[in-house]
Amino acid sequence: MGDDPGRLYRLDGVAHIAGVINDEVQKFAVNCTWFQETFAECPDGAEAYIMMLLGTQLFADKSGNRIHIRWLPYVARLEEMGRYSWASAALAWLYRCMCRVANRHVVKLAGPLQLLQSWILWRFPTLRPSGYDEISWPLASRWSGYNPGISNKGPRVQMARMKIDLLQPRQFIWMPYSALDVIQVVHPEVLEPRHTMLWRCRTSLIYFVVLEWHQVDRVLPQFGGVQPIPSPVLNIDFLMSKDGRGGDRWFPAQYPEWHLHWQERADHILQFDIVPDPGPSHEFLTWWYQHGKRFLSPEMLLGDPRGVPIPDEATQRGAGRLPDMDRVEDVLDRRCIERRA
């Protein structure tokens, strides 16, 4: 380290950032506007920009205007940032945010919403805005200029629900990134086996105190397989209550098995048949018809859905070879026990 002037410069720059923001820190975070105005023209702009990217895009919270100082140690070691799986951490944070917003008392959604929007628009052609046909890298930049605004929010939500309810079997694209015009712009490093294997790993996703489960066995058509009846979900309600406060701050020591499972992710790759026509199996559709909610819109708009059979076209898929699934033990919800203690 003593022979690396670039690293010494970065450490000096991060030390400068830490010294400047010291008086601005409130609850381990600083104001975004102040942060941007202070470091926009400084030599430390690169480290500050990465902190802004992490704190306001990939791992944004509902405040929308605060940056956590937890990112300082990471920008101090830029050469090591590539060793972390930022994609799986962002996915864990998005899962946690979507879980929280499912509570009827929560009205705002945080997380990497640009990536969620991109996922939706790539797979639902009927929801796409017109005029966004140019494909470039990164793939999410295709929709960078799309902003529906907030006017007529109620009718827009109702219309989106109606479009989803009226979807036909071929109006959802399971593998949009497999098209030739998409592969031509994808960075070659993304398609290396060390990255692609993670797509099919049934493992833990970790973002500091946030632990989620990668339920890849429930979306096999996205990888070219046929979807069987899903296995029961893990009971990780107890983990959902963890927010890094109190005695839960050093999470690796409290739940080492989850971190070990991530370290051994290469041993938990699903193996299944790749078919020319991926999608849900007939058994899955029958199961889903019995347990799922088929429509989002009120019955007065669509009529009684129980009288609408599943189209034959949606059931004509072979079963394929079912994946070999690994499963960790449930983490039972012990919050009530802890309260009594």
mmCIF file of N, CA and C in Angstrom, residues 185-286:
data_model
loop_
_atom_site.group_PDB
_atom_site.id
_atom_site.type_symbol
_atom_site.label_atom_id
_atom_site.label_comp_id
_atom_site.label_asym_id
_atom_site.label_seq_id
_atom_site.Cartn_x
_atom_site.Cartn_y
_atom_site.Cartn_z
ATOM 1 N N VAL A 185 -25.201 -5.992 -27.463
ATOM 2 C CA VAL A 185 -24.792 -4.804 -26.713
ATOM 3 C C VAL A 185 -24.418 -5.133 -25.270
ATOM 4 N N VAL A 186 -24.645 -6.385 -24.833
ATOM 5 C CA VAL A 186 -24.322 -6.767 -23.457
ATOM 6 C C VAL A 186 -22.816 -6.872 -23.303
ATOM 7 N N HIS A 187 -22.305 -6.339 -22.225
ATOM 8 C CA HIS A 187 -20.871 -6.413 -21.961
ATOM 9 C C HIS A 187 -20.463 -7.877 -21.818
ATOM 10 N N PRO A 188 -19.411 -8.331 -22.518
ATOM 11 C CA PRO A 188 -19.045 -9.759 -22.495
ATOM 12 C C PRO A 188 -18.781 -10.294 -21.097
ATOM 13 N N GLU A 189 -18.272 -9.463 -20.193
ATOM 14 C CA GLU A 189 -17.950 -9.948 -18.856
ATOM 15 C C GLU A 189 -19.195 -10.408 -18.106
ATOM 16 N N VAL A 190 -20.355 -9.810 -18.428
ATOM 17 C CA VAL A 190 -21.590 -10.182 -17.741
ATOM 18 C C VAL A 190 -21.951 -11.634 -18.015
ATOM 19 N N LEU A 191 -21.589 -12.143 -19.190
ATOM 20 C CA LEU A 191 -21.971 -13.496 -19.591
ATOM 21 C C LEU A 191 -20.939 -14.538 -19.211
ATOM 22 N N GLU A 192 -19.931 -14.158 -18.427
ATOM 23 C CA GLU A 192 -18.964 -15.138 -17.951
ATOM 24 C C GLU A 192 -19.624 -16.069 -16.930
ATOM 25 N N PRO A 193 -19.217 -17.346 -16.910
ATOM 26 C CA PRO A 193 -19.861 -18.315 -16.001
ATOM 27 C C PRO A 193 -19.839 -17.890 -14.539
ATOM 28 N N ARG A 194 -18.798 -17.193 -14.094
ATOM 29 C CA ARG A 194 -18.739 -16.795 -12.687
ATOM 30 C C ARG A 194 -19.870 -15.842 -12.323
ATOM 31 N N HIS A 195 -20.457 -15.169 -13.322
ATOM 32 C CA HIS A 195 -21.605 -14.309 -13.076
ATOM 33 C C HIS A 195 -22.925 -15.023 -13.370
ATOM 34 N N THR A 196 -22.975 -15.727 -14.499
ATOM 35 C CA THR A 196 -24.234 -16.358 -14.898
ATOM 36 C C THR A 196 -24.662 -17.463 -13.941
ATOM 37 N N MET A 197 -23.685 -18.085 -13.249
ATOM 38 C CA MET A 197 -24.075 -19.142 -12.312
ATOM 39 C C MET A 197 -24.884 -18.577 -11.159
ATOM 40 N N LEU A 198 -24.633 -17.305 -10.810
ATOM 41 C CA LEU A 198 -25.365 -16.703 -9.708
ATOM 42 C C LEU A 198 -26.844 -16.563 -10.039
ATOM 43 N N TRP A 199 -27.173 -16.447 -11.310
ATOM 44 C CA TRP A 199 -28.570 -16.309 -11.698
ATOM 45 C C TRP A 199 -29.370 -17.539 -11.294
ATOM 46 N N ARG A 200 -28.730 -18.707 -11.278
ATOM 47 C CA ARG A 200 -29.427 -19.967 -11.006
ATOM 48 C C ARG A 200 -29.090 -20.537 -9.635
ATOM 49 N N CYS A 201 -28.514 -19.715 -8.750
ATOM 50 C CA CYS A 201 -28.194 -20.176 -7.400
ATOM 51 C C CYS A 201 -29.390 -19.982 -6.479
ATOM 52 N N ARG A 202 -29.717 -21.008 -5.746
ATOM 53 C CA ARG A 202 -30.748 -20.902 -4.708
ATOM 54 C C ARG A 202 -30.017 -20.651 -3.401
ATOM 55 N N THR A 203 -29.843 -19.379 -3.071
ATOM 56 C CA THR A 203 -28.971 -19.024 -1.973
ATOM 57 C C THR A 203 -29.484 -17.783 -1.265
ATOM 58 N N SER A 204 -28.728 -17.314 -0.301
ATOM 59 C CA SER A 204 -29.103 -16.126 0.465
ATOM 60 C C SER A 204 -28.612 -14.871 -0.238
ATOM 61 N N LEU A 205 -29.358 -13.792 -0.090
ATOM 62 C CA LEU A 205 -28.975 -12.477 -0.591
ATOM 63 C C LEU A 205 -28.772 -11.571 0.625
ATOM 64 N N ILE A 206 -27.629 -10.911 0.697
ATOM 65 C CA ILE A 206 -27.250 -10.193 1.911
ATOM 66 C C ILE A 206 -26.917 -8.741 1.597
ATOM 67 N N TYR A 207 -27.525 -7.836 2.351
ATOM 68 C CA TYR A 207 -27.211 -6.410 2.304
ATOM 69 C C TYR A 207 -27.155 -5.905 3.744
ATOM 70 N N PHE A 208 -25.952 -5.904 4.315
ATOM 71 C CA PHE A 208 -25.772 -5.573 5.716
ATOM 72 C C PHE A 208 -26.704 -6.440 6.584
ATOM 73 N N VAL A 209 -27.671 -5.848 7.268
ATOM 74 C CA VAL A 209 -28.554 -6.640 8.133
ATOM 75 C C VAL A 209 -29.720 -7.247 7.368
ATOM 76 N N VAL A 210 -29.893 -6.917 6.108
ATOM 77 C CA VAL A 210 -31.003 -7.438 5.307
ATOM 78 C C VAL A 210 -30.608 -8.788 4.728
ATOM 79 N N LEU A 211 -31.354 -9.818 5.049
ATOM 80 C CA LEU A 211 -31.163 -11.152 4.492
ATOM 81 C C LEU A 211 -32.438 -11.584 3.799
ATOM 82 N N GLU A 212 -32.307 -11.946 2.536
ATOM 83 C CA GLU A 212 -33.440 -12.437 1.753
ATOM 84 C C GLU A 212 -33.029 -13.738 1.082
ATOM 85 N N TRP A 213 -34.030 -14.425 0.535
ATOM 86 C CA TRP A 213 -33.790 -15.725 -0.095
ATOM 87 C C TRP A 213 -34.010 -15.608 -1.595
ATOM 88 N N HIS A 214 -33.063 -16.126 -2.377
ATOM 89 C CA HIS A 214 -33.130 -16.060 -3.838
ATOM 90 C C HIS A 214 -34.007 -17.194 -4.340
ATOM 91 N N GLN A 215 -35.290 -16.910 -4.539
ATOM 92 C CA GLN A 215 -36.274 -17.935 -4.897
ATOM 93 C C GLN A 215 -36.246 -18.206 -6.405
ATOM 94 N N VAL A 216 -35.082 -18.532 -6.928
ATOM 95 C CA VAL A 216 -34.942 -18.721 -8.367
ATOM 96 C C VAL A 216 -35.727 -19.937 -8.850
ATOM 97 N N ASP A 217 -36.025 -20.878 -7.951
ATOM 98 C CA ASP A 217 -36.781 -22.057 -8.346
ATOM 99 C C ASP A 217 -38.227 -21.720 -8.683
ATOM 100 N N ARG A 218 -38.674 -20.504 -8.385
ATOM 101 C CA ARG A 218 -40.049 -20.084 -8.682
ATOM 102 C C ARG A 218 -40.155 -19.311 -9.990
ATOM 103 N N VAL A 219 -39.026 -19.074 -10.663
ATOM 104 C CA VAL A 219 -39.048 -18.312 -11.923
ATOM 105 C C VAL A 219 -38.187 -19.010 -12.969
ATOM 106 N N LEU A 220 -38.294 -20.324 -13.060
ATOM 107 C CA LEU A 220 -37.476 -21.070 -14.003
ATOM 108 C C LEU A 220 -37.683 -20.659 -15.460
ATOM 109 N N PRO A 221 -38.889 -20.243 -15.893
ATOM 110 C CA PRO A 221 -39.034 -19.820 -17.286
ATOM 111 C C PRO A 221 -38.126 -18.650 -17.664
ATOM 112 N N GLN A 222 -37.693 -17.837 -16.691
ATOM 113 C CA GLN A 222 -36.776 -16.746 -17.016
ATOM 114 C C GLN A 222 -35.394 -17.261 -17.426
ATOM 115 N N PHE A 223 -35.145 -18.545 -17.180
ATOM 116 C CA PHE A 223 -33.853 -19.135 -17.531
ATOM 117 C C PHE A 223 -34.011 -20.266 -18.535
ATOM 118 N N GLY A 224 -35.191 -20.358 -19.151
ATOM 119 C CA GLY A 224 -35.404 -21.344 -20.204
ATOM 120 C C GLY A 224 -35.988 -22.651 -19.749
ATOM 121 N N GLY A 225 -36.477 -22.736 -18.515
ATOM 122 C CA GLY A 225 -37.041 -23.978 -18.021
ATOM 123 C C GLY A 225 -38.551 -23.946 -17.923
ATOM 124 N N VAL A 226 -39.124 -25.071 -17.567
ATOM 125 C CA VAL A 226 -40.564 -25.198 -17.337
ATOM 126 C C VAL A 226 -40.810 -25.107 -15.840
ATOM 127 N N GLN A 227 -41.780 -24.290 -15.441
ATOM 128 C CA GLN A 227 -42.034 -24.036 -14.029
ATOM 129 C C GLN A 227 -42.891 -25.130 -13.409
ATOM 130 N N PRO A 228 -42.351 -25.899 -12.459
ATOM 131 C CA PRO A 228 -43.175 -26.883 -11.753
ATOM 132 C C PRO A 228 -43.912 -26.226 -10.597
ATOM 133 N N ILE A 229 -44.672 -27.024 -9.849
ATOM 134 C CA ILE A 229 -45.317 -26.522 -8.641
ATOM 135 C C ILE A 229 -44.229 -26.093 -7.658
ATOM 136 N N PRO A 230 -44.283 -24.878 -7.127
ATOM 137 C CA PRO A 230 -43.201 -24.397 -6.261
ATOM 138 C C PRO A 230 -43.167 -25.126 -4.929
ATOM 139 N N SER A 231 -41.975 -25.217 -4.383
ATOM 140 C CA SER A 231 -41.820 -25.780 -3.044
ATOM 141 C C SER A 231 -42.272 -24.758 -2.011
ATOM 142 N N PRO A 232 -42.629 -25.181 -0.804
ATOM 143 C CA PRO A 232 -43.064 -24.228 0.224
ATOM 144 C C PRO A 232 -41.990 -23.180 0.493
ATOM 145 N N VAL A 233 -42.422 -21.963 0.780
ATOM 146 C CA VAL A 233 -41.486 -20.877 1.029
ATOM 147 C C VAL A 233 -40.859 -21.026 2.413
ATOM 148 N N LEU A 234 -39.677 -20.453 2.569
ATOM 149 C CA LEU A 234 -39.018 -20.466 3.863
ATOM 150 C C LEU A 234 -39.717 -19.514 4.826
ATOM 151 N N ASN A 235 -39.750 -19.875 6.085
ATOM 152 C CA ASN A 235 -40.270 -18.985 7.117
ATOM 153 C C ASN A 235 -39.109 -18.145 7.638
ATOM 154 N N ILE A 236 -38.952 -16.919 7.103
ATOM 155 C CA ILE A 236 -37.883 -16.031 7.554
ATOM 156 C C ILE A 236 -38.478 -14.734 8.101
ATOM 157 N N ASP A 237 -39.671 -14.852 8.682
ATOM 158 C CA ASP A 237 -40.313 -13.660 9.244
ATOM 159 C C ASP A 237 -39.454 -13.013 10.325
ATOM 160 N N PHE A 238 -38.746 -13.836 11.086
ATOM 161 C CA PHE A 238 -37.912 -13.285 12.151
ATOM 162 C C PHE A 238 -36.830 -12.379 11.572
ATOM 163 N N LEU A 239 -36.282 -12.749 10.411
ATOM 164 C CA LEU A 239 -35.245 -11.929 9.784
ATOM 165 C C LEU A 239 -35.804 -10.608 9.283
ATOM 166 N N MET A 240 -37.093 -10.577 8.959
ATOM 167 C CA MET A 240 -37.685 -9.357 8.428
ATOM 168 C C MET A 240 -37.716 -8.233 9.457
ATOM 169 N N SER A 241 -37.618 -8.579 10.725
ATOM 170 C CA SER A 241 -37.683 -7.560 11.770
ATOM 171 C C SER A 241 -36.331 -6.927 12.050
ATOM 172 N N LYS A 242 -35.274 -7.417 11.425
ATOM 173 C CA LYS A 242 -33.941 -6.919 11.717
ATOM 174 C C LYS A 242 -33.662 -5.637 10.933
ATOM 175 N N ASP A 243 -33.230 -4.607 11.657
ATOM 176 C CA ASP A 243 -32.933 -3.328 11.014
ATOM 177 C C ASP A 243 -31.573 -2.767 11.418
ATOM 178 N N GLY A 244 -30.741 -3.572 12.066
ATOM 179 C CA GLY A 244 -29.413 -3.122 12.425
ATOM 180 C C GLY A 244 -29.323 -2.359 13.715
ATOM 181 N N ARG A 245 -30.403 -2.233 14.428
ATOM 182 C CA ARG A 245 -30.377 -1.507 15.688
ATOM 183 C C ARG A 245 -30.256 -2.474 16.856
ATOM 184 N N GLY A 246 -29.896 -1.932 17.987
ATOM 185 C CA GLY A 246 -29.802 -2.741 19.192
ATOM 186 C C GLY A 246 -28.729 -3.798 19.086
ATOM 187 N N GLY A 247 -29.061 -5.031 19.459
ATOM 188 C CA GLY A 247 -28.077 -6.096 19.486
ATOM 189 C C GLY A 247 -27.880 -6.821 18.183
ATOM 190 N N ASP A 248 -28.479 -6.328 17.086
ATOM 191 C CA ASP A 248 -28.404 -7.034 15.813
ATOM 192 C C ASP A 248 -27.373 -6.437 14.874
ATOM 193 N N ARG A 249 -26.514 -5.544 15.329
ATOM 194 C CA ARG A 249 -25.649 -4.806 14.423
ATOM 195 C C ARG A 249 -24.601 -5.700 13.779
ATOM 196 N N TRP A 250 -24.020 -6.638 14.534
ATOM 197 C CA TRP A 250 -23.008 -7.499 13.945
ATOM 198 C C TRP A 250 -23.675 -8.794 13.489
ATOM 199 N N PHE A 251 -24.317 -8.699 12.332
ATOM 200 C CA PHE A 251 -25.171 -9.776 11.870
ATOM 201 C C PHE A 251 -24.403 -11.039 11.490
ATOM 202 N N PRO A 252 -23.210 -10.959 10.893
ATOM 203 C CA PRO A 252 -22.500 -12.197 10.537
ATOM 204 C C PRO A 252 -22.257 -13.111 11.722
ATOM 205 N N ALA A 253 -22.074 -12.546 12.916
ATOM 206 C CA ALA A 253 -21.847 -13.374 14.103
ATOM 207 C C ALA A 253 -23.133 -13.980 14.619
ATOM 208 N N GLN A 254 -24.272 -13.346 14.342
ATOM 209 C CA GLN A 254 -25.548 -13.834 14.853
ATOM 210 C C GLN A 254 -26.163 -14.894 13.942
ATOM 211 N N TYR A 255 -25.980 -14.763 12.633
ATOM 212 C CA TYR A 255 -26.530 -15.728 11.678
ATOM 213 C C TYR A 255 -25.444 -16.158 10.696
ATOM 214 N N PRO A 256 -24.424 -16.851 11.174
ATOM 215 C CA PRO A 256 -23.309 -17.224 10.277
ATOM 216 C C PRO A 256 -23.719 -18.207 9.193
ATOM 217 N N GLU A 257 -24.782 -19.023 9.442
ATOM 218 C CA GLU A 257 -25.158 -20.015 8.435
ATOM 219 C C GLU A 257 -25.628 -19.374 7.147
ATOM 220 N N TRP A 258 -26.237 -18.182 7.241
ATOM 221 C CA TRP A 258 -26.693 -17.504 6.033
ATOM 222 C C TRP A 258 -25.510 -16.973 5.232
ATOM 223 N N HIS A 259 -24.510 -16.458 5.910
ATOM 224 C CA HIS A 259 -23.306 -15.984 5.220
ATOM 225 C C HIS A 259 -22.512 -17.156 4.646
ATOM 226 N N LEU A 260 -22.491 -18.263 5.362
ATOM 227 C CA LEU A 260 -21.825 -19.454 4.842
ATOM 228 C C LEU A 260 -22.541 -19.969 3.602
ATOM 229 N N HIS A 261 -23.865 -19.908 3.614
ATOM 230 C CA HIS A 261 -24.628 -20.359 2.450
ATOM 231 C C HIS A 261 -24.293 -19.507 1.227
ATOM 232 N N TRP A 262 -24.094 -18.204 1.436
ATOM 233 C CA TRP A 262 -23.714 -17.339 0.317
ATOM 234 C C TRP A 262 -22.305 -17.684 -0.175
ATOM 235 N N GLN A 263 -21.388 -17.930 0.740
ATOM 236 C CA GLN A 263 -20.023 -18.261 0.355
ATOM 237 C C GLN A 263 -19.963 -19.569 -0.424
ATOM 238 N N GLU A 264 -20.899 -20.463 -0.164
ATOM 239 C CA GLU A 264 -20.933 -21.755 -0.854
ATOM 240 C C GLU A 264 -22.005 -21.786 -1.948
ATOM 241 N N ARG A 265 -22.314 -20.621 -2.497
ATOM 242 C CA ARG A 265 -23.393 -20.524 -3.492
ATOM 243 C C ARG A 265 -23.139 -21.380 -4.722
ATOM 244 N N ALA A 266 -21.879 -21.621 -5.056
ATOM 245 C CA ALA A 266 -21.576 -22.435 -6.237
ATOM 246 C C ALA A 266 -22.050 -23.875 -6.073
ATOM 247 N N ASP A 267 -22.308 -24.295 -4.840
ATOM 248 C CA ASP A 267 -22.789 -25.658 -4.586
ATOM 249 C C ASP A 267 -24.302 -25.753 -4.633
ATOM 250 N N HIS A 268 -24.976 -24.649 -4.899
ATOM 251 C CA HIS A 268 -26.440 -24.642 -4.860
ATOM 252 C C HIS A 268 -27.024 -24.103 -6.170
ATOM 253 N N ILE A 269 -26.428 -24.499 -7.279
ATOM 254 C CA ILE A 269 -26.908 -24.084 -8.598
ATOM 255 C C ILE A 269 -27.969 -25.068 -9.078
ATOM 256 N N LEU A 270 -29.124 -24.563 -9.469
ATOM 257 C CA LEU A 270 -30.197 -25.437 -9.949
ATOM 258 C C LEU A 270 -29.832 -26.026 -11.306
ATOM 259 N N GLN A 271 -30.106 -27.312 -11.464
ATOM 260 C CA GLN A 271 -29.894 -28.016 -12.723
ATOM 261 C C GLN A 271 -31.257 -28.432 -13.262
ATOM 262 N N PHE A 272 -31.600 -27.952 -14.461
ATOM 263 C CA PHE A 272 -32.900 -28.280 -15.040
ATOM 264 C C PHE A 272 -32.775 -28.241 -16.560
ATOM 265 N N ASP A 273 -33.769 -28.794 -17.224
ATOM 266 C CA ASP A 273 -33.764 -28.855 -18.685
ATOM 267 C C ASP A 273 -34.099 -27.494 -19.289
ATOM 268 N N ILE A 274 -33.372 -27.121 -20.328
ATOM 269 C CA ILE A 274 -33.671 -25.928 -21.116
ATOM 270 C C ILE A 274 -34.561 -26.351 -22.282
ATOM 271 N N VAL A 275 -35.721 -25.727 -22.420
ATOM 272 C CA VAL A 275 -36.696 -26.103 -23.440
ATOM 273 C C VAL A 275 -36.883 -24.945 -24.417
ATOM 274 N N PRO A 276 -37.313 -25.216 -25.641
ATOM 275 C CA PRO A 276 -37.507 -24.133 -26.621
ATOM 276 C C PRO A 276 -38.671 -23.211 -26.304
ATOM 277 N N ASP A 277 -39.618 -23.679 -25.463
ATOM 278 C CA ASP A 277 -40.798 -22.870 -25.159
ATOM 279 C C ASP A 277 -40.984 -22.807 -23.645
ATOM 280 N N PRO A 278 -40.180 -21.995 -22.953
ATOM 281 C CA PRO A 278 -40.276 -21.956 -21.486
ATOM 282 C C PRO A 278 -41.583 -21.336 -21.023
ATOM 283 N N GLY A 279 -42.020 -21.733 -19.854
ATOM 284 C CA GLY A 279 -43.259 -21.202 -19.291
ATOM 285 C C GLY A 279 -43.750 -22.099 -18.169
ATOM 286 N N PRO A 280 -44.902 -21.784 -17.595
ATOM 287 C CA PRO A 280 -45.453 -22.617 -16.519
ATOM 288 C C PRO A 280 -46.003 -23.927 -17.054
ATOM 289 N N SER A 281 -45.824 -24.990 -16.289
ATOM 290 C CA SER A 281 -46.380 -26.289 -16.667
ATOM 291 C C SER A 281 -47.880 -26.316 -16.406
ATOM 292 N N HIS A 282 -48.540 -27.319 -16.939
ATOM 293 C CA HIS A 282 -49.971 -27.458 -16.701
ATOM 294 C C HIS A 282 -50.248 -27.673 -15.215
ATOM 295 N N GLU A 283 -49.375 -28.446 -14.548
ATOM 296 C CA GLU A 283 -49.554 -28.676 -13.114
ATOM 297 C C GLU A 283 -49.435 -27.370 -12.332
ATOM 298 N N PHE A 284 -48.485 -26.514 -12.735
ATOM 299 C CA PHE A 284 -48.329 -25.243 -12.043
ATOM 300 C C PHE A 284 -49.560 -24.361 -12.234
ATOM 301 N N LEU A 285 -50.069 -24.291 -13.457
ATOM 302 C CA LEU A 285 -51.234 -23.453 -13.714
ATOM 303 C C LEU A 285 -52.449 -23.949 -12.933
ATOM 304 N N THR A 286 -52.595 -25.267 -12.825
ATOM 305 C CA THR A 286 -53.705 -25.817 -12.037
ATOM 306 C C THR A 286 -53.551 -25.438 -10.567
#
